[in-house]
Coordinates of C-alpha atoms (C1' of nucleotides) in Angstrom, one line a residue:
Chain E
M1 CA 192.5 -75.6 87.3
A2 CA 191.0 -74.4 84.1
Q3 CA 193.6 -76.7 82.5
S4 CA 190.7 -78.6 81.2
D5 CA 188.0 -78.8 83.7
T6 CA 186.2 -80.1 80.7
V7 CA 188.2 -83.3 80.7
T8 CA 187.3 -84.2 84.3
R9 CA 183.7 -83.2 83.7
I10 CA 183.5 -85.5 80.8
L11 CA 185.2 -88.3 82.8
D12 CA 183.0 -87.8 85.8
T13 CA 179.8 -87.9 83.8
A14 CA 180.9 -90.7 81.5
E15 CA 181.8 -93.1 84.3
V16 CA 178.5 -93.0 86.0
L17 CA 176.5 -93.2 82.7
F18 CA 178.7 -96.1 81.5
A19 CA 178.2 -97.8 84.9
E20 CA 174.5 -97.6 84.9
R21 CA 173.8 -98.2 81.2
G22 CA 176.8 -99.8 79.6
F23 CA 179.1 -98.6 76.9
A24 CA 177.1 -99.1 73.7
E25 CA 174.0 -97.8 75.3
T26 CA 175.6 -94.5 76.3
S27 CA 176.0 -92.0 73.5
L28 CA 178.5 -89.2 73.3
R29 CA 175.6 -86.8 73.1
N30 CA 174.3 -88.3 76.2
I31 CA 177.5 -87.7 78.0
T32 CA 178.3 -84.3 76.7
S33 CA 174.9 -82.8 77.2
K34 CA 174.7 -84.1 80.8
A35 CA 178.2 -82.7 81.4
R36 CA 177.2 -79.4 79.8
V37 CA 180.1 -79.7 77.4
N38 CA 180.3 -79.5 73.6
L39 CA 179.9 -82.7 71.7
A40 CA 183.2 -82.3 69.9
A41 CA 185.0 -82.1 73.2
V42 CA 185.2 -85.8 73.6
N43 CA 186.9 -86.4 70.3
Y44 CA 189.1 -83.3 70.8
H45 CA 190.4 -84.4 74.2
F46 CA 190.3 -88.2 74.0
G47 CA 190.4 -88.9 70.3
S48 CA 187.5 -91.4 70.2
K49 CA 184.8 -93.0 72.2
K50 CA 187.0 -96.1 72.7
A51 CA 189.8 -94.0 74.1
L52 CA 187.3 -92.3 76.4
I53 CA 186.3 -95.6 77.8
Q54 CA 189.9 -96.6 78.4
A55 CA 190.5 -93.3 80.1
V56 CA 187.6 -93.9 82.4
F57 CA 189.2 -97.2 83.4
A58 CA 192.7 -95.8 83.7
R59 CA 191.5 -93.2 86.2
Y60 CA 190.4 -96.1 88.5
L61 CA 193.0 -98.7 87.6
D62 CA 196.2 -96.6 87.7
P63 CA 196.0 -95.7 91.3
F64 CA 194.5 -99.1 92.2
S65 CA 197.3 -101.1 90.7
Q66 CA 199.9 -98.7 92.1
R67 CA 198.4 -99.1 95.6
F68 CA 198.2 -102.8 95.2
H69 CA 201.8 -103.0 94.1
T70 CA 203.0 -101.1 97.2
A71 CA 200.8 -103.2 99.4
L72 CA 202.3 -106.3 98.1
D73 CA 205.8 -104.8 98.5
E74 CA 205.0 -104.3 102.2
L75 CA 203.8 -107.8 102.6
E76 CA 206.8 -109.3 101.0
A77 CA 209.0 -107.2 103.3
R78 CA 207.0 -108.2 106.3
Y79 CA 207.2 -111.9 105.5
A80 CA 210.7 -111.6 104.2
G81 CA 211.4 -114.6 102.1
G82 CA 208.7 -116.6 103.8
V83 CA 205.2 -117.5 102.5
I84 CA 202.4 -115.0 102.9
P85 CA 199.3 -116.7 104.2
L86 CA 196.3 -116.8 101.9
E87 CA 194.1 -115.0 104.3
V88 CA 196.5 -112.1 104.5
L89 CA 196.7 -111.9 100.7
L90 CA 193.0 -111.9 100.3
E91 CA 192.7 -109.3 103.1
T92 CA 195.2 -107.1 101.4
M93 CA 193.3 -107.3 98.1
A94 CA 190.1 -106.5 99.8
S95 CA 191.4 -103.5 101.6
T96 CA 193.0 -102.2 98.5
V97 CA 189.7 -102.5 96.7
L98 CA 188.0 -100.7 99.6
A99 CA 190.6 -98.0 99.5
V100 CA 189.5 -97.0 96.0
P101 CA 186.9 -94.4 97.1
A102 CA 189.7 -92.5 98.9
E103 CA 190.6 -90.9 95.6
R104 CA 187.8 -91.6 93.3
N105 CA 184.5 -91.4 95.0
S106 CA 182.5 -94.4 94.0
L107 CA 183.4 -98.0 94.7
K108 CA 180.1 -99.0 93.2
V109 CA 181.0 -97.5 89.9
F110 CA 184.4 -99.1 90.0
M111 CA 183.0 -102.6 90.5
R112 CA 180.3 -102.0 87.9
L113 CA 182.8 -101.0 85.4
L114 CA 184.9 -104.1 86.1
G115 CA 181.8 -106.2 85.6
L116 CA 181.1 -104.5 82.3
A117 CA 184.7 -105.0 81.1
Y118 CA 184.2 -108.7 81.4
S119 CA 180.7 -109.2 80.1
Q120 CA 180.4 -106.5 77.5
A121 CA 181.8 -107.5 74.1
Q122 CA 184.3 -104.6 73.9
G123 CA 187.3 -106.8 73.0
H124 CA 189.6 -103.8 73.0
L125 CA 188.9 -103.2 76.6
R126 CA 189.8 -106.6 77.8
R127 CA 193.0 -106.4 75.8
Y128 CA 193.8 -103.0 77.1
I129 CA 193.3 -103.9 80.8
Q130 CA 195.2 -107.2 80.3
Q131 CA 198.3 -105.6 78.9
Q132 CA 198.1 -102.5 81.1
Y133 CA 197.4 -104.1 84.5
G134 CA 198.1 -107.7 83.9
D135 CA 201.3 -107.7 85.8
V136 CA 199.7 -106.9 89.2
F137 CA 197.4 -109.7 88.7
T138 CA 200.2 -112.0 87.7
R139 CA 202.2 -111.0 90.8
F140 CA 199.2 -111.6 93.0
T141 CA 198.4 -115.0 91.6
E142 CA 202.1 -116.0 92.0
L143 CA 201.9 -115.2 95.7
V144 CA 198.6 -117.1 95.9
R145 CA 200.4 -120.0 94.3
Q146 CA 203.1 -120.0 97.1
A147 CA 200.4 -119.7 99.7
T148 CA 198.5 -122.7 98.4
P149 CA 201.1 -125.3 97.4
H150 CA 198.7 -128.2 97.9
L151 CA 196.5 -127.0 95.0
P152 CA 197.2 -128.2 91.5
D153 CA 197.9 -125.2 89.2
A154 CA 194.8 -125.7 87.1
E155 CA 192.6 -126.0 90.1
R156 CA 193.9 -122.9 91.6
F157 CA 193.5 -121.0 88.4
W158 CA 189.8 -122.0 88.2
R159 CA 189.1 -121.3 91.8
L160 CA 190.6 -117.8 91.6
H161 CA 188.3 -117.1 88.7
F162 CA 185.4 -118.6 90.5
M163 CA 186.1 -116.1 93.3
L164 CA 186.6 -113.3 90.8
G165 CA 183.2 -114.1 89.5
T166 CA 181.7 -114.0 92.9
V167 CA 183.1 -110.7 93.8
I168 CA 182.6 -108.9 90.5
F169 CA 179.1 -110.3 89.9
T170 CA 177.9 -109.4 93.4
L171 CA 179.5 -106.0 93.7
S172 CA 178.7 -105.0 90.2
G173 CA 175.0 -106.0 90.5
L174 CA 175.0 -104.6 94.0
D175 CA 172.2 -102.1 93.5
A176 CA 169.6 -104.6 92.3
L177 CA 170.6 -107.2 94.9
R178 CA 170.6 -104.6 97.7
D179 CA 167.0 -103.6 96.8
I180 CA 165.9 -107.2 97.1
A181 CA 167.8 -107.8 100.3
A182 CA 166.5 -104.6 101.8
K183 CA 162.9 -105.6 100.9
D184 CA 163.1 -109.2 102.1
Y185 CA 165.4 -108.9 105.1
N186 CA 165.1 -105.2 105.8
E187 CA 168.8 -104.8 106.2
Q188 CA 170.7 -102.0 104.5
V189 CA 174.0 -103.5 103.3
T190 CA 177.1 -101.5 102.5
V191 CA 179.9 -102.6 100.4
K192 CA 181.9 -103.1 103.6
D193 CA 179.3 -105.5 104.9
L194 CA 179.5 -107.5 101.7
V195 CA 183.2 -107.8 101.9
R196 CA 182.8 -109.0 105.5
R197 CA 180.4 -111.6 104.2
L198 CA 182.6 -112.6 101.3
R199 CA 185.7 -113.3 103.4
P200 CA 184.8 -116.6 105.0
V201 CA 183.1 -117.7 101.7
V202 CA 186.2 -117.1 99.6
V203 CA 188.5 -118.7 102.1
A204 CA 186.3 -121.7 102.4
A205 CA 186.1 -122.0 98.6
M206 CA 189.9 -121.8 98.2
H207 CA 190.3 -124.5 100.9
A208 CA 187.6 -126.8 99.5
P209 CA 188.5 -130.4 99.0
L210 CA 189.7 -131.3 95.5
P211 CA 187.0 -132.5 93.1
L212 CA 186.6 -136.3 92.7
L213 CA 187.8 -137.1 89.3
Q214 CA 185.5 -138.4 86.6
E215 CA 182.5 -140.1 88.1
E216 CA 181.5 -141.2 84.7
G217 CA 177.8 -141.2 83.9
H218 CA 177.0 -139.1 86.9
Y219 CA 174.9 -136.7 85.0
A220 CA 172.2 -138.2 82.9
N221 CA 171.6 -136.5 79.6
A222 CA 174.7 -134.5 79.8
H223 CA 176.3 -133.5 76.5
A224 CA 179.4 -131.4 76.0
S225 CA 178.7 -128.4 73.9
Chain O
M1 CA 158.2 -127.1 57.7
A2 CA 157.6 -124.1 55.6
Q3 CA 155.4 -123.1 58.6
S4 CA 158.0 -120.5 59.2
D5 CA 161.3 -122.1 58.9
T6 CA 162.2 -118.4 58.9
V7 CA 161.3 -118.0 62.6
T8 CA 163.7 -120.7 63.8
R9 CA 166.4 -119.5 61.4
I10 CA 166.1 -116.1 63.0
L11 CA 166.2 -117.5 66.5
D12 CA 169.1 -119.8 65.8
T13 CA 171.2 -117.0 64.3
A14 CA 170.1 -114.4 66.9
E15 CA 171.0 -116.5 69.8
V16 CA 174.6 -117.0 68.8
L17 CA 175.2 -113.4 67.7
F18 CA 173.6 -112.1 70.9
A19 CA 175.8 -114.5 72.9
E20 CA 179.0 -113.5 71.3
R21 CA 178.5 -109.7 70.9
G22 CA 175.7 -108.6 73.3
F23 CA 172.3 -107.2 72.4
A24 CA 173.0 -103.6 71.6
E25 CA 176.0 -104.6 69.6
T26 CA 174.0 -106.9 67.4
S27 CA 171.9 -105.3 64.7
L28 CA 168.8 -106.7 63.1
R29 CA 170.6 -106.4 59.7
N30 CA 173.4 -108.4 61.2
I31 CA 171.0 -111.2 62.2
T32 CA 168.8 -111.2 59.1
S33 CA 171.7 -111.1 56.6
K34 CA 173.5 -114.0 58.4
A35 CA 170.2 -115.9 58.6
R36 CA 169.6 -115.2 54.9
V37 CA 166.2 -113.8 55.7
N38 CA 164.6 -110.5 54.9
L39 CA 165.2 -107.6 57.3
A40 CA 161.5 -107.0 57.8
A41 CA 161.0 -110.6 58.9
V42 CA 162.0 -109.9 62.5
N43 CA 159.5 -107.2 63.0
Y44 CA 156.9 -109.2 61.1
H45 CA 157.3 -112.4 63.2
F46 CA 158.3 -111.0 66.6
G47 CA 157.1 -107.4 66.6
S48 CA 160.3 -105.8 67.8
K49 CA 163.9 -106.4 68.7
K50 CA 163.0 -106.5 72.4
A51 CA 160.5 -109.2 71.7
L52 CA 163.0 -111.1 69.7
I53 CA 165.4 -111.0 72.6
Q54 CA 162.7 -112.3 75.0
A55 CA 161.8 -115.1 72.5
V56 CA 165.5 -116.2 72.4
F57 CA 165.4 -116.5 76.2
A58 CA 162.0 -118.2 76.3
R59 CA 163.3 -120.9 74.0
Y60 CA 165.9 -121.8 76.6
L61 CA 164.1 -121.0 79.8
D62 CA 160.7 -122.6 79.1
P63 CA 162.0 -126.1 78.8
F64 CA 164.6 -125.5 81.5
S65 CA 162.2 -124.3 84.1
Q66 CA 159.8 -127.1 83.2
R67 CA 162.5 -129.7 83.6
F68 CA 163.6 -128.1 86.9
H69 CA 160.1 -128.1 88.2
T70 CA 159.6 -131.8 87.6
A71 CA 163.1 -132.6 88.9
L72 CA 162.1 -130.9 92.2
D73 CA 158.8 -132.7 92.2
E74 CA 160.7 -136.0 92.1
L75 CA 163.0 -134.9 94.8
E76 CA 160.1 -133.9 97.1
A77 CA 158.5 -137.2 96.4
R78 CA 161.7 -139.2 97.1
Y79 CA 162.3 -137.3 100.4
A80 CA 158.6 -137.2 101.2
G81 CA 158.1 -134.6 103.9
G82 CA 161.7 -134.7 104.9
V83 CA 164.5 -132.3 104.2
I84 CA 166.4 -132.6 100.9
P85 CA 170.1 -132.4 101.6
L86 CA 171.9 -129.4 100.1
E87 CA 174.3 -131.5 98.0
V88 CA 171.3 -133.2 96.4
L89 CA 169.7 -129.9 95.6
L90 CA 172.8 -128.5 94.0
E91 CA 173.4 -131.7 92.1
T92 CA 169.9 -131.5 90.8
M93 CA 170.3 -128.0 89.6
A94 CA 173.6 -128.8 88.0
S95 CA 172.3 -131.7 86.1
T96 CA 169.2 -129.7 85.0
V97 CA 171.5 -127.1 83.6
L98 CA 173.7 -129.7 81.9
A99 CA 170.6 -131.2 80.4
V100 CA 169.8 -128.1 78.4
P101 CA 171.8 -129.1 75.3
A102 CA 169.5 -132.1 74.9
E103 CA 166.9 -129.9 73.2
R104 CA 168.8 -126.7 72.4
N105 CA 172.3 -127.3 71.3
S106 CA 174.5 -125.0 73.1
L107 CA 175.0 -124.8 76.8
K108 CA 177.6 -122.2 76.2
V109 CA 175.1 -119.9 74.5
F110 CA 172.7 -120.5 77.4
M111 CA 175.1 -119.5 80.0
R112 CA 176.4 -116.5 78.1
L113 CA 172.8 -115.3 77.6
L114 CA 172.2 -115.6 81.3
G115 CA 175.3 -113.6 82.0
L116 CA 174.2 -110.9 79.6
A117 CA 170.8 -110.8 81.1
Y118 CA 172.4 -109.8 84.4
S119 CA 175.1 -107.4 83.3
Q120 CA 173.6 -105.7 80.3
A121 CA 171.4 -102.8 81.1
Q122 CA 168.3 -104.2 79.4
G123 CA 166.0 -103.6 82.3
H124 CA 163.1 -105.1 80.4
L125 CA 164.9 -108.4 80.3
R126 CA 165.5 -108.8 84.0
R127 CA 161.9 -107.9 84.6
Y128 CA 160.7 -110.4 82.0
I129 CA 162.8 -113.2 83.4
Q130 CA 161.9 -112.4 86.9
Q131 CA 158.1 -112.5 86.4
Q132 CA 158.2 -115.4 84.0
Y133 CA 160.6 -117.7 85.7
G134 CA 160.9 -116.3 89.2
D135 CA 158.7 -119.0 90.8
V136 CA 161.2 -121.9 90.0
F137 CA 163.9 -119.9 91.6
T138 CA 161.7 -119.1 94.6
R139 CA 160.9 -122.7 95.0
F140 CA 164.5 -123.8 94.8
T141 CA 165.6 -121.2 97.4
E142 CA 162.9 -122.3 99.7
L143 CA 164.2 -125.9 99.6
V144 CA 167.7 -124.6 100.1
R145 CA 166.4 -122.8 103.2
Q146 CA 165.1 -126.0 104.6
A147 CA 168.4 -127.7 103.9
T148 CA 170.4 -125.0 105.6
P149 CA 168.5 -124.1 108.8
H150 CA 171.6 -123.0 110.6
L151 CA 172.2 -120.1 108.1
P152 CA 170.5 -116.8 108.9
D153 CA 168.2 -115.8 106.0
A154 CA 170.2 -112.9 104.9
E155 CA 173.4 -114.8 104.9
R156 CA 171.9 -117.6 102.8
F157 CA 170.5 -115.0 100.4
W158 CA 173.9 -113.5 99.8
R159 CA 175.7 -116.8 99.6
L160 CA 173.3 -118.0 97.0
H161 CA 174.0 -114.9 95.0
F162 CA 177.7 -115.3 95.5
M163 CA 177.5 -118.8 94.0
L164 CA 175.2 -117.6 91.2
G165 CA 177.9 -115.1 90.4
T166 CA 180.6 -117.8 90.4
V167 CA 178.6 -120.0 88.0
I168 CA 177.4 -117.4 85.6
F169 CA 180.6 -115.5 85.5
T170 CA 182.7 -118.5 84.9
L171 CA 180.4 -120.3 82.5
S172 CA 179.5 -117.2 80.5
G173 CA 183.1 -116.1 80.1
L174 CA 184.1 -119.7 79.4
D175 CA 185.6 -119.1 76.0
A176 CA 188.1 -116.5 77.1
L177 CA 189.0 -118.4 80.3
R178 CA 189.3 -121.7 78.4
D179 CA 191.8 -120.1 76.1
I180 CA 194.0 -118.9 78.9
A181 CA 193.7 -122.2 80.8
A182 CA 194.5 -124.2 77.7
K183 CA 197.6 -122.0 77.0
D184 CA 199.0 -122.1 80.6
Y185 CA 198.0 -125.6 81.7
N186 CA 197.4 -127.2 78.4
E187 CA 194.2 -128.8 79.4
Q188 CA 191.1 -128.7 77.3
V189 CA 188.2 -128.1 79.7
T190 CA 184.6 -128.9 79.0
V191 CA 181.6 -127.5 80.7
K192 CA 181.2 -130.8 82.5
D193 CA 184.7 -130.5 83.8
L194 CA 183.9 -127.1 85.2
V195 CA 180.8 -128.3 86.9
R196 CA 182.8 -131.0 88.5
R197 CA 185.3 -128.4 89.8
L198 CA 182.5 -126.2 90.9
R199 CA 180.8 -128.7 93.1
P200 CA 183.2 -128.8 96.1
V201 CA 183.7 -125.1 95.9
V202 CA 180.0 -124.3 96.0
V203 CA 179.4 -126.8 98.8
A204 CA 182.3 -125.4 100.9
A205 CA 181.2 -121.9 100.3
M206 CA 177.7 -122.6 101.5
H207 CA 179.1 -124.4 104.6
A208 CA 181.6 -121.7 105.4
P209 CA 181.6 -120.4 108.9
L210 CA 179.6 -117.3 109.6
P211 CA 181.4 -114.0 109.2
L212 CA 182.6 -112.3 112.4
L213 CA 180.6 -109.3 113.0
Q214 CA 182.0 -105.8 112.8
E215 CA 185.6 -105.9 113.4
E216 CA 185.6 -102.1 113.5
G217 CA 188.5 -100.3 111.9
H218 CA 189.7 -103.5 110.2
Y219 CA 190.2 -101.8 106.9
A220 CA 192.2 -98.6 106.9
N221 CA 191.1 -96.0 104.5
A222 CA 187.7 -97.7 103.9
H223 CA 184.8 -95.4 103.0
A224 CA 181.3 -96.5 102.1
S225 CA 180.2 -95.3 98.8
Chain T
dC1 C1' 138.0 -118.7 38.0
dC2 C1' 138.5 -115.5 41.4
dT3 C1' 139.2 -114.1 46.1
dC4 C1' 141.8 -114.0 50.1
dC5 C1' 145.6 -113.6 52.9
dA6 C1' 149.8 -115.2 55.3
dG7 C1' 154.4 -114.6 54.1
dG8 C1' 158.5 -112.6 51.7
dA9 C1' 161.1 -108.7 49.4
dA10 C1' 162.7 -104.0 48.5
dA11 C1' 162.6 -99.5 49.6
dA12 C1' 161.9 -95.7 52.3
dC13 C1' 161.6 -93.5 56.9
dA14 C1' 162.9 -90.9 60.9
dA15 C1' 166.0 -90.8 64.4
dG16 C1' 170.3 -91.5 66.4
dT17 C1' 175.3 -92.7 66.0
dG18 C1' 180.6 -91.3 66.1
dT19 C1' 183.5 -88.2 63.9
dT20 C1' 185.2 -84.1 61.2
dT21 C1' 185.3 -79.4 59.8
dA22 C1' 185.9 -74.7 60.0
dA23 C1' 185.2 -70.7 62.4
dA24 C1' 185.1 -68.3 66.7
dA25 C1' 186.8 -67.3 71.5
dC26 C1' 190.2 -67.5 74.7
dA27 C1' 194.6 -67.4 77.0
dT28 C1' 199.4 -66.4 77.4
dG29 C1' 203.9 -65.1 76.7
dA30 C1' 206.8 -61.9 73.8
Chain Q
dT1 C1' 199.3 -55.3 71.8
dC2 C1' 199.9 -58.6 68.9
dA3 C1' 200.7 -63.1 67.4
dT4 C1' 200.4 -67.9 69.0
dG5 C1' 198.7 -72.0 70.3
dT6 C1' 195.0 -74.1 72.8
dT7 C1' 189.9 -74.8 73.6
dT8 C1' 185.3 -74.2 72.5
dT9 C1' 181.5 -73.9 69.4
dA10 C1' 177.9 -74.9 65.9
dA11 C1' 177.2 -77.2 61.9
dA12 C1' 177.7 -80.7 58.8
dC13 C1' 179.0 -85.4 57.4
dA14 C1' 178.5 -90.1 56.5
dC15 C1' 176.5 -94.0 58.3
dT16 C1' 173.8 -97.2 61.0
dT17 C1' 169.9 -98.1 63.7
dG18 C1' 164.9 -100.1 64.4
dT19 C1' 160.6 -99.8 62.3
dT20 C1' 157.0 -99.1 58.4
dT21 C1' 155.2 -99.1 54.2
dT22 C1' 154.3 -100.9 49.8
dC23 C1' 154.2 -104.1 46.6
dC24 C1' 154.7 -108.9 45.1
dT25 C1' 154.2 -113.9 45.5
dG26 C1' 152.0 -118.4 46.0
dG27 C1' 148.6 -121.4 47.4
dA28 C1' 143.9 -122.8 49.8
dG29 C1' 139.0 -122.6 49.7
dG30 C1' 134.7 -121.3 47.7

DNA sequence: CCTCCAGGAAAACAAGTGTTTAAAACATGA
DNA sequence: TCATGTTTTAAACACTTGTTTTCCTGGAGG
């Protein structure tokens, strides 16, 4: 209750400001004034701006990774000992992501934050996320490995990141893209629609034939950087 | 020459600092001190920080869009009147991107900047890029449309952005990913390698079967945001 | 010679930043 | 009710930010 309504007001305000403007571009005075809370409250309750940023992420990622873990538990039980098909794994991940708004209210904010975590400098964030939630991701990729034994490890690694890029890029830039799409194809897309569109694309990408190796001289004027 | 060696020193320094730290996180004092140039020089030569950012982009995008235009000209001549196959279009785009380092020296910086342009708030940048270089992109997508007549317009739109996400996300986060990949699969990837890996994935993604429409209730707990 | 003026250098400017301090208000259990 | 510990508040602090201003330099052209 009153047990620091301030804390949640700060978090609620911070997450949407961060999502729409980035971390460096959002000042504490920005947050606190919009949340109608004293400026010092952030440092009092969280210690620093960095800690506030991490708290914003934790509020999304804690329940998410927990849900994901139990979802994977169920899968492993269902396919006891056997291999879980790739489609099922992807489907599970998708539905876990889509379940986020059940407790927090904006999937859009969640995806945007993830996008920022990658693109923004903020080295401390990537480190924090990695060491805090890295194990779920590791567990997931291990299951993907078993589901795609034909893929060389390196190839699978890259393809997973390709798909991560697709999802995060699309869903985190959703607003801008949605505007264009609505204007050109007058169609009002929801996140759920997008996930529906993503499914066959991701599956096809993971099943794509292996790249031909080293067609030398294929690209004129190509220099490594 | 002395005809403002200062200008290029500023641009050279700014582009790498921007690429590795972002725009807001890079101060003019940061740039000018590293470039061993007076602080006021930026405002003298460019007018403002925003203008400097745009100048950094222009130095990459001007030659790029020019090259891309002539490459498309050649393609249209070669396939006079006919449809240019999707693979050829993608190949052309890839080699145009890979040709960037021929004049500017870092493909990595280029991709990182593109990534920032999307993810960073910086509304002015997206607008600038859109109205300055939007026509090449429009032309390219029109050719893609002709090459993929079976795809509904909206579906093609989204798939193109999916792939844009893949490429920009991967290539702009290249350094971090490369470190992980090198550690786990001791393999030293170059940008060229990545493009080679990307090719079949992108092609497969574009040719993926259309999504099933509306399997209602497929995702439990799913709420739109 | 002097003028002119693009360019460089140092300093100041006003505004905004995260963080800290110290006092006040509040709540709660003894 | 009083003392205790927790929150809230306003003010200040110590910087950093982008931008301007002012002065100084060094040639080119008349």
